[in-house]
Coordinates of C-alpha atoms in Angstrom, one line a residue:
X150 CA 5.0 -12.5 29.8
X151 CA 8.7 -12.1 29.2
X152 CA 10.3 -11.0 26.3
X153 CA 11.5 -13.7 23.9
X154 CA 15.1 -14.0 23.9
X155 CA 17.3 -11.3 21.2
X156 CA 14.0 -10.0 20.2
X157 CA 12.5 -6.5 19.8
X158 CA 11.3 -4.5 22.8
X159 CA 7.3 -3.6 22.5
X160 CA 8.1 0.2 22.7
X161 CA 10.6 -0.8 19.7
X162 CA 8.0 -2.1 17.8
X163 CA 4.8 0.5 18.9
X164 CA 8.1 3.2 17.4
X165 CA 8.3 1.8 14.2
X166 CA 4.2 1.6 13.9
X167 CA 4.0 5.3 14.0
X168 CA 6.0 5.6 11.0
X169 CA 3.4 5.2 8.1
X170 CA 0.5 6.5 10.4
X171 CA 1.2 9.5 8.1
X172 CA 0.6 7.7 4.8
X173 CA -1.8 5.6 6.2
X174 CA -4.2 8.7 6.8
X175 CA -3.7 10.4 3.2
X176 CA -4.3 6.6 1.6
X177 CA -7.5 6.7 3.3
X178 CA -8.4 9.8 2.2
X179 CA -7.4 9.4 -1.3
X180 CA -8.8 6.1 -1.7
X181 CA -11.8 6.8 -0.1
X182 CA -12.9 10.0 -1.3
X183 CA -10.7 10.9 -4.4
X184 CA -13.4 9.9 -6.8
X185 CA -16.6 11.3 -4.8
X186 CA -15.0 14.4 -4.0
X187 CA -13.4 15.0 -7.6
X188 CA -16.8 14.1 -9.2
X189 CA -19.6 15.2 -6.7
X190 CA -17.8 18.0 -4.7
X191 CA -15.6 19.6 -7.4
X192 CA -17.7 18.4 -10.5
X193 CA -15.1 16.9 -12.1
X194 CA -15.9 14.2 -14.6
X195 CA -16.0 11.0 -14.0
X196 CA -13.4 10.8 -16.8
X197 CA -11.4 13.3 -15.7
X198 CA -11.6 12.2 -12.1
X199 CA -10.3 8.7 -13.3
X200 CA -7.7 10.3 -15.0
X201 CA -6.1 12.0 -11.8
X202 CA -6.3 9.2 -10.2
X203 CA -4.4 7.5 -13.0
X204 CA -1.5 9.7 -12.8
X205 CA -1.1 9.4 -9.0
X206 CA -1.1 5.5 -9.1
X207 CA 1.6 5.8 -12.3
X208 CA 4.0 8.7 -10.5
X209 CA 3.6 6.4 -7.1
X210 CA 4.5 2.9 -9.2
X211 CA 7.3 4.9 -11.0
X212 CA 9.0 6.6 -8.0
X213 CA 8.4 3.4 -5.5
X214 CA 11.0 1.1 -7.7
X215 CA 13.6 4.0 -8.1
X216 CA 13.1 5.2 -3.9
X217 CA 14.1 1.8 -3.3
X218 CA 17.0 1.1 -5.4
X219 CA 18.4 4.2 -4.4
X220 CA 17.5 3.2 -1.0
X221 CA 19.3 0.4 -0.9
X222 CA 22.6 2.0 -2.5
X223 CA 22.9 4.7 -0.6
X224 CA 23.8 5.3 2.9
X225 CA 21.5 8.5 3.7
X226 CA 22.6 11.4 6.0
X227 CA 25.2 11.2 8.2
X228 CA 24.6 8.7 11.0
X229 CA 20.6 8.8 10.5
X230 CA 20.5 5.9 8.6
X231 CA 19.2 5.3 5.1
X232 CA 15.7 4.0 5.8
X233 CA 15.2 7.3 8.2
X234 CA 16.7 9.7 5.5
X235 CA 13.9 8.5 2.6
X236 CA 11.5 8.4 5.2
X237 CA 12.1 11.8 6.3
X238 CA 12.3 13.0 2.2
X239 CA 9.0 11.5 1.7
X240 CA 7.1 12.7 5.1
X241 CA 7.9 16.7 3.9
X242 CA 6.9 15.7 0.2
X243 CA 3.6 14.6 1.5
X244 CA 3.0 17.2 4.0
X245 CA 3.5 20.1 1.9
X246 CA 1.4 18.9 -1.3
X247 CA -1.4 16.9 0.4
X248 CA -3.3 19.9 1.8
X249 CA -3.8 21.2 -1.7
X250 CA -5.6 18.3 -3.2
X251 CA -8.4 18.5 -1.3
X252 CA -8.9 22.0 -1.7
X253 CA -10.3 24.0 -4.7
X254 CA -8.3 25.3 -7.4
X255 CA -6.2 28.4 -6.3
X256 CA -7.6 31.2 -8.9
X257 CA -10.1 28.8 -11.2
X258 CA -14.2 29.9 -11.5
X259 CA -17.4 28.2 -11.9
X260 CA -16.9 29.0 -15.7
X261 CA -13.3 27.5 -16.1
X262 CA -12.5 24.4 -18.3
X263 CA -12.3 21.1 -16.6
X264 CA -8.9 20.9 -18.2
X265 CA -7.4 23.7 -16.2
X266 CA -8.1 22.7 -13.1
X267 CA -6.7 19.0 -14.1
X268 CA -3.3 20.8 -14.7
X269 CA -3.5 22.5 -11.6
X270 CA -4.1 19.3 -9.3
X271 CA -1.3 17.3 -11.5
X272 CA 2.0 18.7 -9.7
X273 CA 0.8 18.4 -6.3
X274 CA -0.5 14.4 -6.9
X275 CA 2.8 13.7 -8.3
X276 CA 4.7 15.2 -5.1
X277 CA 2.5 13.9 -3.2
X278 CA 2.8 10.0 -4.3
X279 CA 6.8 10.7 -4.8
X280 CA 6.4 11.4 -0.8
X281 CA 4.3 8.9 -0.2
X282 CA 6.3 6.1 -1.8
X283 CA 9.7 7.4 -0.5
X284 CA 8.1 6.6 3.0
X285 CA 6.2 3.7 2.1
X286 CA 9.1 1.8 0.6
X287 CA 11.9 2.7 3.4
X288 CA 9.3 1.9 6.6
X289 CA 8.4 -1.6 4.8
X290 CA 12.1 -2.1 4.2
X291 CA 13.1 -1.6 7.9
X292 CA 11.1 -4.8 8.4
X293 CA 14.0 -7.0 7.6
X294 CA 16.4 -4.5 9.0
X295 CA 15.0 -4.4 12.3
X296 CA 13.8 -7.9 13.1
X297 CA 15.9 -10.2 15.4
X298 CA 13.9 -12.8 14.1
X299 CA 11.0 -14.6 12.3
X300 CA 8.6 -13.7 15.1
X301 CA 9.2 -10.1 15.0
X302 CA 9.0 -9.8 11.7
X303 CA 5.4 -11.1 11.9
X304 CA 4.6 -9.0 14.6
X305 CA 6.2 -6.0 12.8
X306 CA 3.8 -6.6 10.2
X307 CA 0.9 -7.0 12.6
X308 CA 2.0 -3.9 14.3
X309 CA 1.8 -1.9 11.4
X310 CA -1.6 -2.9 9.5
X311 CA -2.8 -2.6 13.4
X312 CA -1.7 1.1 12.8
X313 CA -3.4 1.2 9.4
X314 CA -6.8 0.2 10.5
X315 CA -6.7 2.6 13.4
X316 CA -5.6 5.7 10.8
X317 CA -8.6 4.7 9.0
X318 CA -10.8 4.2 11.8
X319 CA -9.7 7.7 12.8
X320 CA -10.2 9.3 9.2
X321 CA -13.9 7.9 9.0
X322 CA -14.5 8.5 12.3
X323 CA -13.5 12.7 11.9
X324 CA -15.4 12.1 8.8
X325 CA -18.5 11.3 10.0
X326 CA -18.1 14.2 12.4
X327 CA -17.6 17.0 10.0
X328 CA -20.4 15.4 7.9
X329 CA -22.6 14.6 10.8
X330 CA -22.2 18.5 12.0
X331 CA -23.1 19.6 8.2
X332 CA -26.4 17.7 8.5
X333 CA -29.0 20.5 8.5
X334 CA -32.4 18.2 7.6
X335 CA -32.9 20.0 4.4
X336 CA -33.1 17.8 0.8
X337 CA -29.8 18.7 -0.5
X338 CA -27.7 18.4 2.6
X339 CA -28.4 14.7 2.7
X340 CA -26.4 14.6 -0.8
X341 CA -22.4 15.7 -1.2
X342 CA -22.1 18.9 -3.3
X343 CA -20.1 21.9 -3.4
X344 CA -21.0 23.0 -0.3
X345 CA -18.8 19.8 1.6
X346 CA -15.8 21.5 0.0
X347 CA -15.2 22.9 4.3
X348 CA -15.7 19.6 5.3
X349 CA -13.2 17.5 2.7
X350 CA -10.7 21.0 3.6
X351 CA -10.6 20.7 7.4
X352 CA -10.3 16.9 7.3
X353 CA -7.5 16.5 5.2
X354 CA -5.7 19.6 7.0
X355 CA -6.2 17.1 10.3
X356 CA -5.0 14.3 8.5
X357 CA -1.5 16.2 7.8
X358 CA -1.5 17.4 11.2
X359 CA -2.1 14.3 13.4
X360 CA 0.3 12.4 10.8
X361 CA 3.3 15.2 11.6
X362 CA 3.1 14.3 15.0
X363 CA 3.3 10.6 14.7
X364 CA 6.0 10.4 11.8
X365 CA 8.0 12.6 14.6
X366 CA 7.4 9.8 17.3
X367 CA 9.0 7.6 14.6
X368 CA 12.0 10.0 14.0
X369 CA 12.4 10.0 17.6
X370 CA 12.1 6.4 18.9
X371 CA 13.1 4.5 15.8
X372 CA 17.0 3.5 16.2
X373 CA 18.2 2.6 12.5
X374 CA 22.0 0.8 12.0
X375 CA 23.6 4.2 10.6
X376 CA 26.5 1.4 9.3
X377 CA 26.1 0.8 5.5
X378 CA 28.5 -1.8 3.6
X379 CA 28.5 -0.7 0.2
X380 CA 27.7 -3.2 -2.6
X381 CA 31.0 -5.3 -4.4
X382 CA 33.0 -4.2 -7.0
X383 CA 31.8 -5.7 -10.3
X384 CA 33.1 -6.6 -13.3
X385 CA 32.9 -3.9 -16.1
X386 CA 32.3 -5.9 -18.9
X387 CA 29.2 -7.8 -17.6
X388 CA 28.2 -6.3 -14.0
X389 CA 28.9 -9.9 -12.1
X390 CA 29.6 -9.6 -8.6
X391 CA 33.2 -10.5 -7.6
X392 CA 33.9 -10.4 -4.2
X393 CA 38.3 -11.0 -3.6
X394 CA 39.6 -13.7 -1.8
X395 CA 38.5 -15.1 1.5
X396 CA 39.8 -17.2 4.1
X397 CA 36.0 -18.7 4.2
X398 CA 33.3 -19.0 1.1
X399 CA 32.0 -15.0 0.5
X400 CA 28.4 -14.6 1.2
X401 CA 26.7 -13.9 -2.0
X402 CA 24.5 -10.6 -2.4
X403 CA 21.2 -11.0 -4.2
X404 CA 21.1 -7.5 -6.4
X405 CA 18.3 -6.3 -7.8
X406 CA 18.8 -7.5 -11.7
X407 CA 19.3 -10.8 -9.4
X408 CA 15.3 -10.6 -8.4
X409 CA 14.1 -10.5 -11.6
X410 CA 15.5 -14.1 -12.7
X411 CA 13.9 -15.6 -9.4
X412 CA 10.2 -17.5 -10.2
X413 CA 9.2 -16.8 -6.3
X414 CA 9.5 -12.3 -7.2
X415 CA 7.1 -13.1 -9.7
X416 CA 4.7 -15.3 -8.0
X417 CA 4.7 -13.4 -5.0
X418 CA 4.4 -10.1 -6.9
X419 CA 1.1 -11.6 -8.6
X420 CA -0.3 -11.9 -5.3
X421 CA 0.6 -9.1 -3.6
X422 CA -0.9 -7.3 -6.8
X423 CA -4.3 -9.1 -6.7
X424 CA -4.7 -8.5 -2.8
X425 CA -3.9 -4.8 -3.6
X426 CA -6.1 -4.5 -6.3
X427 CA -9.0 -6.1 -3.3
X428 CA -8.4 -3.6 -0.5
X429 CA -7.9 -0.4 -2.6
X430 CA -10.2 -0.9 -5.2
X431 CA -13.2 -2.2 -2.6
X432 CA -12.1 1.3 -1.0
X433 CA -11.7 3.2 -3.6
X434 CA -15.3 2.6 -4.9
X435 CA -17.1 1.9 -1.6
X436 CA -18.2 5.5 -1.2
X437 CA -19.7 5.7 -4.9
X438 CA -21.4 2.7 -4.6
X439 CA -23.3 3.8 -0.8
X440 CA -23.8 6.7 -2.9
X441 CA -25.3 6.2 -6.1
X442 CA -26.4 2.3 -6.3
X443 CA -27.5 2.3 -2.4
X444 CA -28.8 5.8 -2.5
X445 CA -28.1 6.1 1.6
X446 CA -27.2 9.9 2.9
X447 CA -23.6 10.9 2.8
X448 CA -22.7 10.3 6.3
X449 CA -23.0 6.4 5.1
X450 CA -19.2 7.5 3.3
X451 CA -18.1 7.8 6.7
X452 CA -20.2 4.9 9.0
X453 CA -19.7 1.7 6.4
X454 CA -16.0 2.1 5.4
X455 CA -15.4 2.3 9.4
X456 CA -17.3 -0.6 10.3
X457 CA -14.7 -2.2 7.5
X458 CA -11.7 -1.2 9.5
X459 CA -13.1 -1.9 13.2
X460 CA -13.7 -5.6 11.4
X461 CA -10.2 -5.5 9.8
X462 CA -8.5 -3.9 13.4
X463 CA -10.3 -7.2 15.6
X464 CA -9.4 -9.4 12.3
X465 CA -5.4 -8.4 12.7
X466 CA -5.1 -9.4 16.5
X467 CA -6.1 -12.6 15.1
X468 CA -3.6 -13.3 12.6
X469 CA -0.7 -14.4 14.4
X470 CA -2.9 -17.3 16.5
X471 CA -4.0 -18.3 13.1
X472 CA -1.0 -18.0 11.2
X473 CA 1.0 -20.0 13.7
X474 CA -1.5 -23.1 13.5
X475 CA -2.5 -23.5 10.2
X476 CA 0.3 -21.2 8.1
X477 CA 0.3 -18.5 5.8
X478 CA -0.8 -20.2 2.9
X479 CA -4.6 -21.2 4.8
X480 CA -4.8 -17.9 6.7
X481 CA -4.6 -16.1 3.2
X482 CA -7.3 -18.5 1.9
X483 CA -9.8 -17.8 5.0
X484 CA -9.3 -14.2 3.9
X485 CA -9.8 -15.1 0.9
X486 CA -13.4 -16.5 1.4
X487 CA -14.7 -13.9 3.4
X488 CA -14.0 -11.4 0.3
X489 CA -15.9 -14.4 -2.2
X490 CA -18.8 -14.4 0.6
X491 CA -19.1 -10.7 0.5
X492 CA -19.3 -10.5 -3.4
X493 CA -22.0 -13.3 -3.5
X494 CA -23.4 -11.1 -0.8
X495 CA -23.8 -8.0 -3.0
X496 CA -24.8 -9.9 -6.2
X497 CA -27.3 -11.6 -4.8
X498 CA -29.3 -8.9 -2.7
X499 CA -28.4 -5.4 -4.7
X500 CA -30.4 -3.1 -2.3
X501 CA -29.0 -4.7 0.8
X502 CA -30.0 -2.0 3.5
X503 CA -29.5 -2.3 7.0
X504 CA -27.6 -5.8 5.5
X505 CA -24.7 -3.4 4.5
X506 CA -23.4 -3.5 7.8
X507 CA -22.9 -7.4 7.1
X508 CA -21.1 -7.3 4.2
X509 CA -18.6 -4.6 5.6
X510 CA -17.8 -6.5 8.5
X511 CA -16.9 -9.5 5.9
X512 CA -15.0 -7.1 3.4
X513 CA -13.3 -5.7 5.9
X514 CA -11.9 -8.5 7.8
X515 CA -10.8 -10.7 4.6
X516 CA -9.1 -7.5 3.3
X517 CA -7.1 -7.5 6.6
X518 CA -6.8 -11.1 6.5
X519 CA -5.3 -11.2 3.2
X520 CA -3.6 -7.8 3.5
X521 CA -1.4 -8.3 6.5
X522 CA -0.5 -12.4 4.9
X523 CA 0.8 -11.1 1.4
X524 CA 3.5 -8.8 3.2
X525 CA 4.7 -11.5 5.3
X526 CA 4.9 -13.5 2.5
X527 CA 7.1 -10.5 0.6
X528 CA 8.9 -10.4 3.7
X529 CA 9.8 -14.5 3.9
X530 CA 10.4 -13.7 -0.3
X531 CA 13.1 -11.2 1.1
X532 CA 14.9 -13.1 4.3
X533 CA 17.9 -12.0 5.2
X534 CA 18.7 -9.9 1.7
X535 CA 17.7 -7.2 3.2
X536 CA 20.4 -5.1 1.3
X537 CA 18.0 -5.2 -1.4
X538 CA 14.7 -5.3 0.4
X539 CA 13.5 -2.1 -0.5
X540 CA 13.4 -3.0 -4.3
X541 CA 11.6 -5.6 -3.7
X542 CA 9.1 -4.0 -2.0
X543 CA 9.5 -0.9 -4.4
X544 CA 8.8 -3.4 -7.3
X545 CA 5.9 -5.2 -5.5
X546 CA 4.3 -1.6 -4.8
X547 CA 4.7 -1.0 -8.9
X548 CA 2.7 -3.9 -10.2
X549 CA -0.2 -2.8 -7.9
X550 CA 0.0 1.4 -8.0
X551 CA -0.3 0.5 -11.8
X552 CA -3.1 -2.0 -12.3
X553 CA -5.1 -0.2 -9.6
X554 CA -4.7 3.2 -11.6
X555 CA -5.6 1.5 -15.3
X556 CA -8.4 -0.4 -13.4
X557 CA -9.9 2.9 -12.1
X558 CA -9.5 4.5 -15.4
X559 CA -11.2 1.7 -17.1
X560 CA -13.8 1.4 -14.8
X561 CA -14.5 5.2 -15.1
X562 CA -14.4 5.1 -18.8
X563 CA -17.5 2.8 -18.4
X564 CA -19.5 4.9 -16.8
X565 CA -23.0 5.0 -18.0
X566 CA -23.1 9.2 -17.9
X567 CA -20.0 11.8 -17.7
X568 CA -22.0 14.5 -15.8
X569 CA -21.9 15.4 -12.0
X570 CA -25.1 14.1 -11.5
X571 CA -25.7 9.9 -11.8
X572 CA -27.9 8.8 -13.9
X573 CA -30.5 5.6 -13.3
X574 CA -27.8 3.7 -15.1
X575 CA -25.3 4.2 -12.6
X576 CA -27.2 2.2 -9.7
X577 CA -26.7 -1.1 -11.3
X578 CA -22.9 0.4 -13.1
X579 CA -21.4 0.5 -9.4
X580 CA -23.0 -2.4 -8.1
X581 CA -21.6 -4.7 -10.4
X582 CA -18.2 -2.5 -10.0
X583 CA -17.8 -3.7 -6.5
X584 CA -19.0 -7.7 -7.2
X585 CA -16.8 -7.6 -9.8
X586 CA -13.5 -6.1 -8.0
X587 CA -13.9 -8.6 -5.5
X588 CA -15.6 -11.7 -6.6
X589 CA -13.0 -11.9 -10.1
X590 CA -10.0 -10.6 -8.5
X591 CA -10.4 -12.9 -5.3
X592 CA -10.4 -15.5 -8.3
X593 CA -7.1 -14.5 -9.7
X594 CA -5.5 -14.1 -6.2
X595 CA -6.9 -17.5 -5.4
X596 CA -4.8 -18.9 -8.6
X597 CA -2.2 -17.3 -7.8
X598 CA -2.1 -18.4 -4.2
X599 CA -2.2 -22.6 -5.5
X600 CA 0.9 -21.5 -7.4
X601 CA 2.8 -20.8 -4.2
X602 CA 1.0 -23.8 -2.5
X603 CA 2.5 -26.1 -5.7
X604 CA 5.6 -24.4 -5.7
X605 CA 6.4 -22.6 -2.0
X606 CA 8.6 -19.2 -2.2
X607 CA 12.1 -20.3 -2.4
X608 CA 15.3 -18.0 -3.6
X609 CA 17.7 -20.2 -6.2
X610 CA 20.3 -17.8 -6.8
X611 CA 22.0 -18.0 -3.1
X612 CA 22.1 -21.8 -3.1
X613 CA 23.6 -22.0 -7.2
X614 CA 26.2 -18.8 -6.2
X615 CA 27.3 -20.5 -2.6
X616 CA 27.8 -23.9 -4.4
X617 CA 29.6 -22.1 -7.5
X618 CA 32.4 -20.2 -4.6
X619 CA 32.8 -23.1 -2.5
X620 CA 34.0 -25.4 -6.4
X621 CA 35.7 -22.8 -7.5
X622 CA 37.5 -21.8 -4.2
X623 CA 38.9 -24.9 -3.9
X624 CA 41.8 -24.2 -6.4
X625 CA 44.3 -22.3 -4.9
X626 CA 45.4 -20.1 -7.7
X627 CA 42.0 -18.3 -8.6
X628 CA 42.2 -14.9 -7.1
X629 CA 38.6 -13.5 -8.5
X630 CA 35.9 -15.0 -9.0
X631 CA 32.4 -14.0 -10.1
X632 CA 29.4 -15.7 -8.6
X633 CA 26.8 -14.8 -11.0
X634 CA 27.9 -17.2 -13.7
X635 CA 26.4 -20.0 -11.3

């Protein structure tokens, strides 16, 4: 088939994929196995482990709104381009801290306090989310930048989950691997303990590895606009925007103080929350629950969470046939149902067995589903601001880094038993963990979604500013004039 007229070449588009392969391989790892390996490798509290978590979702939903207003005010290295300069900043961050979460405390003992080793771990989560937000925020907000038009956008985003799904196809599937190969038929190597410390080690030292190589296919093949038009003057006394005289009506620029008077940021930002708090949640607590309320062998951690992503990878191919026929507002709700079936699955069956492979499928394509529609709806949100994209996202990454880290922390400071070893309790505590994270929040995400049904995403400020220059420019004798006050 030929290429659609002014639009993006496929090796363009495959380029730009590579470039959060990197990220996409640590998420899965921390999301995934943070909790199991802090709790049952390490021996970490569950309190504790909660807690680490905590502070890696905060540093990531603090640095992601700040990486992306510097992004968008700053022109980066010379002739690199400013998406490509943060991208590159955050790629090192997470290379050189990533390796040391996943690997014992450097000089602690089996009789050192919990408290030490929390210290220890602290600096290297907080580099690591600086990095991983850096590069998260500037790759989504080369969206915008480097689509011709609608149709690429869309496929940019389809491109890139497509990516997502096959670094976490690869993570489980190197996962079940190492675990597989640790297998030796006795009692306790069915269960994780310290003696998977190798395994959680050489997978995450892959993990940087394999995402080095593709963040440099990025570098390499991704052409960014190294021309950057620096934002308007404004007025001292109250920040307005005041472009000089023009021949023709300025175009006015939507800043980021501008976002946070527009109903659509908000509406959209709920959503994009809610879905977040789905997919990472569902992951985050996934392996616990195979763990302790399924009581399956360890190498379950690896099989079920990649029958979710070869369900979400098949799901993704279908999105744009979908999308195009009955819009983004349906395709979300499909998604949105197979995440409701799956929670009526688990609540209704709690031992589920061979059934598990079921409900993955399900979970796994409605995450996808609802996943890959929420950032095209960020990216219709945005449209052709993109001078201020990457706050957007930055700000949209913030409302869900945070609620998924007090979540977690909440949830942990439930738990039935603070030891490394469950308790009966904690078969029916992570059961209703994962009904609940799905079934209630699909709820929320559901109400949120009729808002923007009611009310469809819509930016005010351009039409009021526009109509504002084009009264005002109409007297001669007015040489400034500050759109804002529209």
């Amino acid at each position: 088939m030929a290429e659609r007229a002014g639009s993006l070449h496929q090796c363009q588009k495959l380029s730009y994929a590579t470039g959060h392969y990197l990220n996409d391989l640590c998420a899965s790892m921390w999301f995934t196995y943070f909790l199991v390996y802090f709790h049952s490798v390490l021996g970490f509290s569950s309190f504790y482990a909660g807690v680490l978590l905590l502070i890696g979702q905060v540093a990531d939903g603090v640095c992601t709104p700040l990486v992306g207003y510097e992004s968008d005010r700053h022109p980066g290295l010379r002739n690199y381009g400013r998406r490509k300069t943060w991208h590159l900043t955050g790629t090192v961050s997470v290379l050189i801290s990533f390796p040391f979460i996943f690997n014992p405390c450097l000089g602690c003992s089996v009789n050192t306090p919990q408290w030490v080793g929390l210290i220890y771990f602290i600096p290297f989560i907080i580099i690591f989310q600086f990095g991983w937000a850096a590069t998260q925020i500037s790759h989504l907000a080369l969206i915008p930048d480097l689509a011709k038009n609608e149709h690429d956008k869309v496929e940019l985003t389809a491109f890139r989950y497509a990516f997502t799904v096959l670094a976490n196809i690869s993570v489980y599937a190197v996962a079940w691997l190492l675990l597989h190969l640790d297998l030796d038929g006795t009692e306790d190597a069915q269960h994780l303990g310290k003696q998977d410390i190798p395994v959680f080690r050489t997978l995450a030292l892959i993990v940087v590895g394999v995402g080095a190589f593709f963040s440099l296919l990025f570098h390499i093949g991704t052409k960014e606009d190294s021309s950057f038009q620096r934002l308007p003057e404004t007025d001292d006394q109250n920040g307005d925007l005041i472009p000089k005289q023009h021949s023709s009506p300025p175009e006015p620029l939507l800043l980021w103080k501008h976002w946070l008077l527009e109903p659509s940021f908000y509406q959209v930002a709920l959503l994009y929350m809610c879905t977040r708090l789905i997919v990472n949640l569902s992951q985050t607590y996934i392996a616990v629950y195979l763990t302790y309320s399924l009581h399956l062998p360890k190498n379950y951690i690896a099989t079920i969470p990649l029958v979710m992503y070869v369900s979400g990878f098949v799901s993704s191919f279908l999105m744009k046939p979908i999308n195009k026929y009955i819009g983004r507002n349906f395709t979300y709700f499909i998604g949105l149902l197979a995440i409701a079936a799956f929670s009526a699955w688990v609540a209704l069956d709690p031992r589920l067995n061979v059934a598990v492979y079921g409900a993955a499928v399900l979970l796994g394509s409605g995450s996808a589903t609802i996943l890959v529609t929420s950032l095209s709806m960020t990216a219709d949100l945005i449209g052709p601001h993109s001078h201020s994209g990457a706050f957007v996202y930055g700000a949209m990454s913030f409302t869900d880094k945070v609620a998924n880290g007090l979540a977690v922390v909440l949830i942990q400071s439930l738990h039935p038993c603070q030891t490394q070893h469950c308790c009966p309790a904690c078969t029916q505590f992570y059961h209703w963990v994962m009904v609940t994270i799905t079934g209630a929040v699909a709820l929320l995400a559901a109400i949120s979604l009729s808002s923007i049904m009611i009310w469809p995403i819509n930016v005010r400020f351009c039409k009021l500013s526009t109509s504002s220059i084009q009264d005002i420019s109409q007297h001669p004798n007015v040489q400034e004039i500050s759109t804002v006050d529209a």
